[in-house]
Each structure stands twice: as C-alpha cells, then as structure tokens.
Coordinates of C-alpha atoms in Angstrom, one line a residue:
M1 CA 14.7 3.0 37.7
D2 CA 11.3 1.9 36.6
S3 CA 11.3 1.3 32.8
N4 CA 7.5 2.0 32.7
V5 CA 6.5 5.6 33.5
G6 CA 3.1 7.3 33.5
N7 CA 4.2 10.9 33.7
Y8 CA 2.5 13.2 31.2
E9 CA 5.9 15.0 30.8
H10 CA 7.2 11.9 29.1
F11 CA 4.6 12.3 26.4
S12 CA 5.7 15.9 25.9
H13 CA 9.3 14.7 25.5
V14 CA 8.3 12.1 23.0
R15 CA 6.3 14.6 21.0
I16 CA 9.3 17.0 20.8
I17 CA 11.6 14.2 19.6
I18 CA 9.1 13.1 17.0
G19 CA 8.6 16.7 15.9
M20 CA 12.4 17.1 15.4
V21 CA 12.6 13.9 13.3
L22 CA 9.5 14.8 11.2
G23 CA 10.9 18.3 10.8
I24 CA 13.9 16.8 9.1
S25 CA 11.6 14.9 6.8
V26 CA 9.6 17.9 5.8
S27 CA 12.8 20.0 5.4
R28 CA 14.1 17.3 3.0
L29 CA 10.9 17.5 0.9
V30 CA 10.8 21.3 0.9
M31 CA 14.4 21.6 -0.1
G32 CA 14.0 19.0 -2.8
M33 CA 10.9 20.7 -4.2
S34 CA 12.7 24.1 -4.2
E35 CA 15.4 22.7 -6.5
F36 CA 12.7 22.4 -9.2
L37 CA 12.3 26.2 -8.9
Q38 CA 16.0 26.9 -8.7
H39 CA 17.0 24.6 -11.6
P40 CA 13.9 24.1 -13.8
K41 CA 15.9 22.9 -16.9
R42 CA 18.3 20.7 -15.0
K43 CA 15.8 19.2 -12.5
R44 CA 12.9 18.0 -14.6
I45 CA 9.7 17.0 -12.8
Y46 CA 8.5 13.4 -13.1
L47 CA 4.8 13.3 -12.2
V48 CA 4.9 9.9 -10.4
H49 CA 7.8 11.1 -8.3
L50 CA 6.0 14.4 -7.6
G51 CA 2.8 12.6 -6.6
W52 CA 4.7 10.6 -4.0
V53 CA 6.4 13.7 -2.7
L54 CA 3.0 15.4 -2.2
Y55 CA 1.6 12.2 -0.7
L56 CA 4.4 11.9 1.8
F57 CA 4.2 15.5 2.8
L58 CA 0.4 15.1 3.4
T59 CA 1.0 11.8 5.3
I60 CA 3.8 13.4 7.5
T61 CA 1.5 16.3 8.3
H62 CA -1.3 14.0 9.2
F63 CA 0.9 11.8 11.3
W64 CA 2.2 14.7 13.2
W65 CA -1.3 15.9 14.0
Y66 CA -2.5 12.3 14.6
E67 CA 0.1 11.8 17.3
F68 CA -2.0 13.9 19.7
G69 CA -3.8 10.5 20.2
L70 CA -0.8 9.4 22.2
T71 CA -2.2 11.4 25.1
K72 CA -4.4 8.4 25.6
V73 CA -1.3 6.3 26.5
R74 CA -1.0 6.3 30.3
V75 CA 2.1 4.1 30.7
W76 CA 5.2 4.8 28.8
S77 CA 8.1 2.4 28.3
F78 CA 11.4 2.6 26.5
G79 CA 10.1 0.0 24.0
L80 CA 7.1 2.2 23.1
Y81 CA 9.4 5.3 22.9
F82 CA 11.8 3.5 20.6
F83 CA 9.0 2.3 18.4
L84 CA 7.6 5.8 17.9
I85 CA 11.0 7.3 17.2
S86 CA 11.7 4.5 14.7
F87 CA 8.4 5.1 13.0
A88 CA 9.2 8.8 12.7
C89 CA 12.6 7.9 11.3
L90 CA 10.9 5.9 8.6
F91 CA 9.4 9.1 7.2
A92 CA 12.9 10.6 7.1
F93 CA 14.2 7.5 5.2
V94 CA 11.4 7.7 2.6
A95 CA 11.9 11.5 2.2
S96 CA 15.6 10.8 1.5
M97 CA 14.6 8.2 -1.0
L98 CA 12.5 10.8 -2.9
F99 CA 15.3 13.4 -2.8
P100 CA 18.7 11.7 -2.7
S101 CA 21.8 13.6 -1.8
S102 CA 23.2 13.0 -5.2
M103 CA 21.7 12.5 -8.7
A104 CA 25.0 12.4 -10.5
E105 CA 24.5 8.9 -11.9
Y106 CA 20.9 9.4 -13.1
E107 CA 19.5 11.3 -16.0
G108 CA 16.7 12.8 -14.0
Y109 CA 14.0 12.0 -11.4
E110 CA 12.2 9.6 -13.7
D111 CA 15.4 7.5 -14.2
Y112 CA 16.2 7.7 -10.5
F113 CA 12.7 6.8 -9.3
Q114 CA 12.3 3.9 -11.6
S115 CA 15.7 2.5 -10.6
R116 CA 14.8 2.8 -6.9
R117 CA 11.2 1.8 -7.4
K118 CA 11.4 -1.5 -5.5
T119 CA 13.1 0.0 -2.5
F120 CA 10.6 2.9 -2.4
Y121 CA 7.5 0.7 -2.5
A122 CA 9.0 -1.7 0.0
M123 CA 9.5 1.2 2.4
F124 CA 5.9 2.4 1.6
T125 CA 4.7 -1.1 2.6
V126 CA 6.6 -0.9 5.9
L127 CA 5.2 2.5 6.6
A128 CA 1.6 1.3 6.1
T129 CA 2.2 -1.8 8.3
V130 CA 3.8 0.2 11.1
D131 CA 1.0 2.7 10.9
L132 CA -1.4 -0.1 11.9
A133 CA 0.7 -0.9 15.0
D134 CA 1.0 2.8 15.8
T135 CA -2.8 3.2 15.7
A136 CA -3.3 0.1 17.9
I137 CA -0.9 1.5 20.5
K138 CA -3.4 4.4 21.1
G139 CA -5.9 1.8 22.4
F140 CA -8.8 -0.3 21.2
D141 CA -11.3 2.5 21.5
H142 CA -9.1 4.8 19.3
F143 CA -8.6 2.0 16.7
H144 CA -12.3 1.1 16.7
A145 CA -13.3 4.8 16.3
L146 CA -11.7 4.9 12.9
G147 CA -14.0 2.1 11.7
I148 CA -13.4 -1.0 9.6
E149 CA -12.3 1.3 6.7
Y150 CA -9.0 2.1 8.4
P151 CA -7.5 -1.4 8.5
I152 CA -9.0 -2.2 5.0
Q153 CA -7.4 0.9 3.5
Q154 CA -4.0 0.0 5.0
I155 CA -4.2 -3.5 3.7
I156 CA -5.1 -2.3 0.3
F157 CA -2.2 0.2 0.3
I158 CA 0.1 -2.6 1.3
L159 CA -1.2 -4.9 -1.5
L160 CA -1.0 -2.1 -4.1
A161 CA 2.6 -1.2 -3.1
M162 CA 3.6 -4.9 -3.3
I163 CA 2.2 -5.1 -6.8
A164 CA 4.2 -1.9 -7.7
I165 CA 7.3 -3.6 -6.5
F166 CA 6.9 -6.3 -9.1
T167 CA 5.2 -4.2 -11.8
P168 CA 7.4 -1.7 -13.6
S169 CA 4.4 -0.2 -15.5
K170 CA 4.5 3.6 -15.3
I171 CA 0.7 3.7 -16.0
Y172 CA 0.1 1.5 -12.9
Q173 CA 2.4 3.7 -10.8
G174 CA 0.7 6.9 -12.0
A175 CA -2.8 5.4 -11.2
F176 CA -1.6 4.2 -7.8
V177 CA -0.1 7.5 -6.7
S178 CA -3.1 9.5 -8.1
A179 CA -5.6 7.2 -6.2
A180 CA -3.5 7.2 -3.0
L181 CA -3.2 11.0 -3.0
L182 CA -6.9 11.5 -3.7
Y183 CA -8.0 9.0 -1.1
K184 CA -5.6 10.3 1.6
T185 CA -6.9 13.9 1.0
L186 CA -10.5 12.7 1.3
W187 CA -9.8 10.5 4.3
I188 CA -8.2 13.4 6.2
Y189 CA -11.1 15.7 5.2
R190 CA -13.6 13.2 6.5
L191 CA -11.7 12.8 9.8
Y192 CA -11.1 16.4 10.5
G193 CA -13.1 18.6 8.1
V194 CA -11.6 21.8 6.8
L195 CA -11.5 23.8 10.1
N196 CA -11.4 21.0 12.7

C-alpha cells in the first residue's frame, strides 16, 4: 500500500479527526467556564487565567478555520497525518492545563495557574513553534501570503512565553495575555474581516 496518497477524500478524513480532537478542547474550555457560573463563590476567576482561556478559545477557532488551507496539500502521507493530529492534540493538552480535572490541592485558579506557570508557557511555546511548521506545510505561496509579519509574530510570542517561564511577575503575565489577546483578535480581523 502506498504511504503517500493524493485523494481528496483523505483530506476530508483528516479534517474530521482534527475536528473531533478540537471539539474536545473547546468542550473542556466551555465546561471549565461554566463552572464559574455554577459555583461563583467556590470557583473564583483569576484574570490572567481567564485571559489565556479566551486566547486559547480564539486560537482553536482560528486554527479550525485555518485548516481549510490544507486543501492545497496534494499528496498526503502518514507522517503529515500524524503531525496534524498531534498538533490538534496539543490544543487539548493546553485546554486541560487551564481546566484540570481536580483543583483539590489548590486554593483557586490563581494558585493553580501560578504553580503550573512554567508548564503552561512551555506548552504555549511548543504551540507557536508547531504553528510555523503547520503553515509551512500548506506551501510556500500560502506561507508567503501571510507576509513577514506572521513569522515575526510567532517568534515574538515564543520569546515572550520563554520570558514568562522564568519571570513569575503577575504584572508581566497580565500584560502578556492582554497584548496576545488583543493582537490575535486584530490579526484575525485583518485576515478575514468581520463577515469573510
């Protein structure tokens, strides 16, 4: 059996699997957020944590839409398939980092997030790095169409996340997530507009 295939049906299959994995990620975020409504006194909101939840939701939504660019890939291989499924799984891992299955040993989301800060920002760094590879897979023309701003933004995100790994400052983290959320929103708007 040929490990490289060019059938469009394979893209549909990949898209379905990616959708399933990303659906788990979104579900985790929605269920986590719903707990703030269910238990407002017990589940106290921490703004840095909430900012990253919103950022991840926006990024997952963008990624899901962005994967239509995979229609440009003419030859599929198991390696490419595995890479894309692994990339989608990264979102599920990050979502589970933001809303763990148990908070029993933590006083709240601020205590939890700060104790897991290094792991979260390391995973954020991996996501930004893999995103560069994912964009490159769609072809040079696709990568080039995003302009020089795209690789620069990813490198800056990686550098800022690496600083956050070694900087426990809550002010820095608050500024980072605020800037990342604002920039991501404007970037998506500039790419697609409101109705595109």
